[in-house]
Short mmCIF file of C-alpha atoms in Angstrom, two decimals:
data_model
loop_
_atom_site.label_atom_id
_atom_site.label_comp_id
_atom_site.label_asym_id
_atom_site.label_seq_id
_atom_site.Cartn_x
_atom_site.Cartn_y
_atom_site.Cartn_z
CA MET A 5 19.15 76.26 254.93
CA LYS A 6 17.35 75.37 251.71
CA ASN A 7 15.09 72.37 251.77
CA LEU A 8 12.49 70.72 249.53
CA PHE A 9 9.86 73.16 250.74
CA SER A 10 11.86 76.36 250.43
CA PRO A 11 10.38 78.76 247.87
CA PHE A 12 12.14 79.12 244.54
CA THR A 13 11.96 81.94 241.99
CA LEU A 14 12.88 81.72 238.32
CA LYS A 15 12.33 85.01 236.52
CA ASN A 16 8.66 85.91 237.18
CA MET A 17 7.69 82.39 238.33
CA GLU A 18 7.54 82.04 242.10
CA LEU A 19 7.18 78.48 243.38
CA LYS A 20 5.97 77.75 246.90
CA ASN A 21 8.21 74.68 247.06
CA ARG A 22 10.72 72.76 244.95
CA VAL A 23 8.59 69.71 244.19
CA VAL A 24 7.99 69.26 240.47
CA MET A 25 5.68 66.89 238.69
CA PRO A 26 7.61 66.11 235.51
CA PRO A 27 5.89 65.59 232.15
CA MET A 28 4.57 62.03 231.85
CA CYS A 29 2.48 61.05 228.82
CA GLN A 30 -1.03 59.88 229.66
CA TYR A 31 -1.87 58.46 226.21
CA SER A 32 -5.48 59.38 227.00
CA VAL A 33 -6.75 61.53 224.12
CA GLU A 34 -9.33 59.03 222.93
CA GLN A 35 -10.61 61.27 220.13
CA LYS A 36 -7.06 61.53 218.75
CA ASP A 37 -7.52 65.27 218.17
CA GLY A 38 -4.78 66.41 220.57
CA ILE A 39 -7.30 68.12 222.88
CA ALA A 40 -6.97 67.65 226.64
CA THR A 41 -9.82 65.71 228.26
CA ASP A 42 -11.49 65.47 231.64
CA TRP A 43 -8.87 62.85 232.51
CA HIS A 44 -6.10 65.41 232.01
CA TYR A 45 -8.02 67.99 234.04
CA LEU A 46 -8.46 65.65 237.02
CA HIS A 47 -4.92 64.32 236.70
CA TYR A 48 -3.17 67.68 236.83
CA VAL A 49 -5.51 69.59 239.14
CA SER A 50 -5.39 66.84 241.79
CA ARG A 51 -1.61 67.29 242.00
CA ALA A 52 -2.14 71.00 242.64
CA VAL A 53 -4.57 70.15 245.46
CA GLY A 54 -1.82 67.83 246.71
CA GLY A 55 0.66 70.66 247.14
CA THR A 56 3.01 70.19 244.16
CA GLY A 57 4.94 73.41 243.52
CA LEU A 58 5.29 73.09 239.74
CA ILE A 59 3.30 70.80 237.47
CA ILE A 60 4.55 70.24 233.92
CA VAL A 61 1.98 69.01 231.44
CA GLU A 62 3.07 65.99 229.43
CA MET A 63 4.82 66.06 226.05
CA THR A 64 2.57 68.15 223.79
CA ASP A 65 3.37 68.03 220.11
CA VAL A 66 3.79 70.64 217.42
CA GLU A 67 2.15 68.64 214.61
CA PRO A 68 -0.06 65.53 214.38
CA ASP A 69 2.73 63.28 213.09
CA GLY A 70 5.02 64.56 215.85
CA ARG A 71 3.14 62.62 218.53
CA ILE A 72 4.52 59.44 220.05
CA THR A 73 1.01 58.01 219.57
CA ASP A 74 -2.21 59.47 218.23
CA ASN A 75 -3.53 59.49 221.82
CA ASP A 76 -1.14 62.30 222.83
CA LEU A 77 -1.72 66.00 223.38
CA GLY A 78 -1.04 68.61 220.72
CA LEU A 79 -0.75 72.36 220.30
CA TRP A 80 -0.75 72.66 216.52
CA SER A 81 -4.21 74.30 216.52
CA ASP A 82 -5.97 77.11 218.35
CA GLU A 83 -8.78 74.64 219.02
CA GLN A 84 -6.50 72.91 221.52
CA ILE A 85 -6.02 76.01 223.70
CA PRO A 86 -9.30 76.20 225.70
CA ALA A 87 -9.03 72.75 227.32
CA LEU A 88 -5.49 73.55 228.43
CA ARG A 89 -6.50 76.98 229.71
CA ARG A 90 -9.18 75.30 231.85
CA ILE A 91 -6.46 73.15 233.47
CA VAL A 92 -4.14 76.12 233.95
CA ASP A 93 -6.81 78.22 235.67
CA ALA A 94 -7.75 75.40 238.06
CA VAL A 95 -4.13 74.64 238.96
CA HIS A 96 -3.58 78.32 239.73
CA ALA A 97 -6.72 78.37 241.88
CA HIS A 98 -5.14 75.70 244.09
CA GLY A 99 -1.85 77.57 244.54
CA SER A 100 0.48 75.74 242.14
CA LYS A 101 2.32 76.84 239.03
CA ILE A 102 2.09 74.97 235.75
CA GLY A 103 4.24 74.54 232.65
CA ILE A 104 3.95 72.50 229.48
CA GLN A 105 6.48 70.45 227.55
CA ILE A 106 6.57 71.25 223.83
CA ALA A 107 8.01 68.57 221.61
CA HIS A 108 8.18 66.46 218.47
CA ALA A 109 8.85 62.73 218.62
CA GLY A 110 10.83 62.60 215.38
CA ARG A 111 11.75 59.03 214.47
CA LYS A 112 9.96 57.77 217.62
CA ALA A 113 6.52 58.85 216.33
CA GLU A 114 4.92 55.41 216.46
CA ASP A 115 1.67 56.22 214.64
CA ALA A 116 3.07 58.51 211.94
CA PRO A 117 2.81 56.83 208.51
CA VAL A 118 6.40 57.89 207.83
CA PRO A 119 8.24 59.46 210.78
CA VAL A 120 10.71 62.27 210.16
CA ALA A 121 14.19 62.67 211.60
CA PRO A 122 17.49 64.48 211.01
CA SER A 123 18.72 61.40 209.14
CA ALA A 124 17.01 58.28 207.80
CA ILE A 125 18.04 56.05 210.71
CA ALA A 126 15.45 53.90 212.47
CA PHE A 127 15.34 53.69 216.26
CA ASP A 128 15.56 49.90 216.14
CA GLU A 129 14.79 47.01 213.84
CA GLY A 130 11.19 46.89 214.98
CA TRP A 131 10.55 50.59 214.39
CA LYS A 132 9.48 52.41 211.22
CA ALA A 133 12.22 53.78 209.03
CA PRO A 134 12.07 57.60 209.11
CA ARG A 135 12.82 59.92 206.24
CA ALA A 136 15.29 62.76 206.62
CA LEU A 137 13.84 66.25 206.80
CA THR A 138 14.95 68.58 204.03
CA THR A 139 16.73 71.76 205.05
CA ASP A 140 13.60 73.79 204.28
CA GLU A 141 11.49 71.39 206.33
CA VAL A 142 13.84 71.80 209.30
CA ARG A 143 13.34 75.55 209.11
CA GLU A 144 9.57 75.04 208.89
CA MET A 145 9.74 72.79 211.95
CA VAL A 146 11.31 75.63 213.94
CA GLY A 147 8.25 77.68 213.02
CA LYS A 148 5.93 74.92 214.24
CA PHE A 149 7.68 74.95 217.61
CA ARG A 150 7.33 78.74 217.73
CA ASP A 151 3.62 78.55 217.00
CA ALA A 152 3.03 75.89 219.66
CA VAL A 153 4.89 77.93 222.26
CA GLU A 154 2.85 81.01 221.36
CA ARG A 155 -0.35 79.03 221.90
CA ALA A 156 0.95 77.81 225.26
CA VAL A 157 1.58 81.42 226.28
CA ARG A 158 -2.00 82.29 225.32
CA ALA A 159 -3.24 79.35 227.40
CA GLY A 160 -1.69 81.00 230.47
CA PHE A 161 1.16 78.64 231.35
CA ASP A 162 3.78 79.92 233.78
CA THR A 163 6.73 78.31 232.00
CA ILE A 164 7.56 76.41 228.82
CA GLU A 165 9.75 73.31 228.69
CA LEU A 166 11.31 72.24 225.39
CA HIS A 167 11.90 68.50 225.11
CA GLY A 168 15.51 67.94 224.09
CA ALA A 169 15.86 64.51 225.72
CA HIS A 170 14.87 60.84 225.49
CA GLY A 171 15.65 60.42 221.82
CA TYR A 172 13.01 62.81 220.49
CA LEU A 173 13.54 65.28 217.67
CA ILE A 174 15.71 67.97 219.30
CA HIS A 175 17.82 65.24 220.93
CA GLN A 176 18.10 63.50 217.55
CA PHE A 177 19.62 66.65 216.08
CA HIS A 178 22.29 67.16 218.75
CA SER A 179 23.31 63.50 218.95
CA PRO A 180 26.08 62.28 216.62
CA LEU A 181 24.33 58.89 216.58
CA THR A 182 21.26 60.21 214.81
CA ASN A 183 22.41 63.34 212.99
CA LYS A 184 24.46 62.47 209.90
CA ARG A 185 23.42 65.51 207.89
CA ASP A 186 25.79 67.45 205.64
CA ASP A 187 23.90 70.77 205.71
CA GLU A 188 24.16 73.52 208.33
CA TYR A 189 22.05 71.46 210.74
CA GLY A 190 24.61 68.69 210.56
CA ARG A 191 27.74 70.83 210.65
CA ASP A 192 26.39 72.45 213.84
CA ARG A 193 24.24 69.88 215.62
CA THR A 194 23.02 72.44 218.17
CA ARG A 195 21.68 74.78 215.49
CA PHE A 196 18.19 73.25 215.39
CA GLY A 197 17.78 73.42 219.15
CA CYS A 198 19.19 76.94 219.35
CA GLU A 199 16.86 78.18 216.62
CA ILE A 200 13.88 76.69 218.45
CA ILE A 201 14.97 78.33 221.72
CA ARG A 202 15.35 81.73 220.06
CA ALA A 203 12.00 81.30 218.27
CA ALA A 204 10.33 80.44 221.57
CA ARG A 205 11.81 83.50 223.24
CA GLU A 206 10.39 85.67 220.44
CA VAL A 207 6.82 84.77 221.44
CA MET A 208 7.30 84.50 225.22
CA PRO A 209 7.14 87.43 227.64
CA ALA A 210 10.66 88.52 228.53
CA ASP A 211 10.20 87.62 232.19
CA MET A 212 8.70 84.18 231.52
CA PRO A 213 11.16 81.32 232.20
CA LEU A 214 12.13 78.82 229.51
CA MET A 215 13.14 75.34 230.62
CA MET A 216 14.70 72.54 228.60
CA ARG A 217 14.88 68.83 229.30
CA ILE A 218 18.09 67.19 228.10
CA SER A 219 19.57 63.73 228.23
CA ALA A 220 22.96 64.46 229.74
CA GLN A 221 24.22 60.93 229.09
CA GLU A 222 23.57 58.43 226.31
CA TYR A 223 23.71 54.70 226.96
CA VAL A 224 24.68 53.19 223.63
CA GLU A 225 28.05 52.53 222.05
CA GLY A 226 29.37 55.72 220.51
CA GLY A 227 26.90 57.88 222.44
CA TYR A 228 27.84 61.14 224.11
CA GLY A 229 28.64 61.67 227.78
CA ILE A 230 28.61 64.50 230.28
CA GLU A 231 31.50 66.39 228.68
CA ASP A 232 29.59 66.60 225.40
CA SER A 233 26.31 67.55 227.04
CA ARG A 234 28.03 70.37 228.89
CA VAL A 235 29.02 71.77 225.48
CA PHE A 236 25.59 71.61 223.86
CA ALA A 237 23.88 72.77 227.06
CA LYS A 238 26.14 75.83 227.04
CA ALA A 239 24.97 76.63 223.50
CA TYR A 240 21.34 76.26 224.59
CA LEU A 241 21.95 78.40 227.67
CA GLU A 242 23.39 81.17 225.53
CA ALA A 243 20.41 80.90 223.17
CA GLY A 244 17.98 81.59 226.02
CA VAL A 245 17.33 78.62 228.34
CA ASP A 246 16.84 79.56 231.99
CA LEU A 247 16.81 76.10 233.63
CA PHE A 248 17.77 72.58 232.53
CA ASP A 249 15.74 69.52 233.48
CA ILE A 250 18.42 66.81 233.59
CA SER A 251 17.56 63.29 232.49
CA SER A 252 19.44 60.70 230.43
CA GLY A 253 19.09 58.03 227.78
CA GLY A 254 16.34 57.34 225.28
CA GLU A 255 18.45 57.57 222.14
CA GLY A 256 18.43 53.88 221.33
CA PRO A 257 18.18 50.36 222.73
CA ILE A 258 20.47 50.23 225.75
CA GLY A 259 23.55 48.09 225.26
CA ALA A 260 24.74 45.84 228.06
CA SER A 261 27.89 47.91 228.53
CA GLY A 262 25.99 51.17 228.77
CA ARG A 263 23.06 50.20 230.97
CA PRO A 264 22.27 53.00 233.42
CA GLY A 265 22.12 52.45 237.13
CA THR A 266 18.78 51.70 238.67
CA HIS A 267 19.58 52.90 242.17
CA ALA A 268 17.80 55.84 243.74
CA GLY A 269 19.10 59.19 242.52
CA TYR A 270 21.31 57.72 239.79
CA GLN A 271 20.92 60.83 237.59
CA VAL A 272 21.64 63.37 240.34
CA PRO A 273 25.41 63.51 239.55
CA LEU A 274 24.51 64.54 236.00
CA ALA A 275 22.33 67.37 237.28
CA ARG A 276 25.08 68.53 239.62
CA ALA A 277 27.66 68.44 236.82
CA ILE A 278 25.58 70.70 234.55
CA ARG A 279 24.68 73.03 237.44
CA GLU A 280 28.26 73.49 238.57
CA HIS A 281 29.83 73.76 235.11
CA LEU A 282 27.37 76.28 233.67
CA ASN A 283 26.24 78.00 236.88
CA VAL A 284 22.63 77.49 235.82
CA PRO A 285 19.60 76.25 237.78
CA VAL A 286 18.71 72.60 237.19
CA ALA A 287 16.02 70.10 238.09
CA ALA A 288 17.01 66.58 239.07
CA VAL A 289 14.83 63.60 238.17
CA GLY A 290 14.93 59.83 238.41
CA ARG A 291 14.00 57.60 241.35
CA LEU A 292 13.71 60.47 243.81
CA ASP A 293 10.43 59.33 245.39
CA ASP A 294 11.87 59.13 248.92
CA PRO A 295 11.22 62.52 250.58
CA ILE A 296 14.42 62.26 252.63
CA LEU A 297 16.50 61.71 249.50
CA ALA A 298 14.66 64.44 247.57
CA ASN A 299 15.25 66.84 250.45
CA ALA A 300 18.95 65.95 250.52
CA VAL A 301 19.29 66.77 246.81
CA ILE A 302 18.18 70.33 247.59
CA GLY A 303 20.04 70.63 250.89
CA ASN A 304 23.30 69.44 249.33
CA GLU A 305 22.80 71.88 246.44
CA ASP A 306 22.95 69.14 243.83
CA ALA A 307 19.91 70.68 242.13
CA ASP A 308 17.45 73.52 242.54
CA LEU A 309 14.27 71.53 241.91
CA VAL A 310 13.36 67.86 242.33
CA ALA A 311 11.05 66.15 239.86
CA VAL A 312 9.08 63.25 241.33
CA GLY A 313 7.49 61.15 238.60
CA ARG A 314 6.27 57.72 239.63
CA GLY A 315 5.76 58.87 243.20
CA LEU A 316 3.25 61.46 242.02
CA LEU A 317 1.57 58.97 239.71
CA ARG A 318 0.96 56.74 242.72
CA ASN A 319 0.00 59.52 245.11
CA PRO A 320 -1.35 62.95 244.06
CA TYR A 321 -0.65 64.13 247.62
CA TRP A 322 3.01 63.16 247.61
CA ALA A 323 4.10 66.69 248.56
CA LEU A 324 1.79 66.78 251.58
CA GLU A 325 3.05 63.36 252.68
CA ALA A 326 6.64 64.56 252.23
CA GLU A 327 6.02 67.50 254.58
CA ALA A 328 4.88 65.03 257.23
CA VAL A 329 7.88 62.72 256.70
CA LEU A 330 10.25 65.69 256.99
CA LYS A 331 8.37 66.97 260.05
CA LEU A 332 7.66 70.32 258.43
CA PRO A 333 4.51 72.42 258.96
CA SER A 334 1.67 71.08 256.86
CA THR A 335 0.23 73.13 254.01
CA ALA A 336 -2.64 70.71 253.42
CA PRO A 337 -5.95 72.27 252.39
CA LYS A 338 -8.27 72.90 255.33
CA ALA A 339 -10.59 70.12 254.19
CA TYR A 340 -7.71 67.61 254.40
CA SER A 341 -5.89 69.01 257.43
CA ARG A 342 -7.13 66.29 259.79
CA GLY A 343 -5.33 63.73 257.66
CA PHE A 344 -1.95 65.37 258.16
#
């Protein structure tokens, strides 16, 4: 039977287990140049030492004004490749695989003088008012995503994840709440995401997997639900996505009537719904820090991978601890074997 420590293969990427460290912004680029630092190196490599099967580098942006803050990572320049390649090589040396999340914050770019978005709709009263991208600028943005993905490939990553969740730019295009355009990117709200997926595939090796994070449920009045996300996920699947990383929310301030659950595993049903409807591999995320629960998600075939966020922030060796909790043979490095 499958469990959390069963191997998993997606195209040419072979994972030793199904534990994923999801992308979590570190806001630690003090020079504000988008280049990964020693903090990022220690942060990611320690999780490889700790036995994590797949590590996904935090949201990395396609242009300077696409960052959530100016302290975020970027891949808009070749100068940003070497620091990432150093991380990739070290993670590989410790037996883990590594991906990177490519993104643009859109209207949620806090430090951009004037954020951009599909439509000129602010996130909230306290946020900057964005300007709507022109049709030509949308097409240029697709090219910026393509270029960032190509740089990530050159840096040696095993997989690419496109960020289509949490109210960032791709999500803003496929949500009816934030896309009020009257051009082709408004008439077909999945067009922007599909063009980015196809552009990414153009510069990726054919056997390299492409992942996409989506918010499968919105939590504001008039937001979309699982039936809608099944539709746009199908379009993204047909465009070239190999696995969906299933999250939710982020599109706006949460209304009282739409507040998500805070119980452990509250997003797992969304992952299962996408997996079963589209017959596509998925990763589940959200309050899955308990190894017994994480293992059950795999054993019950609710998802193919389990992303453990806060648990891995607290403990780089979460995967090794989980093996002990589940009474499975330890894969701890020899130097640490006495501890497990």
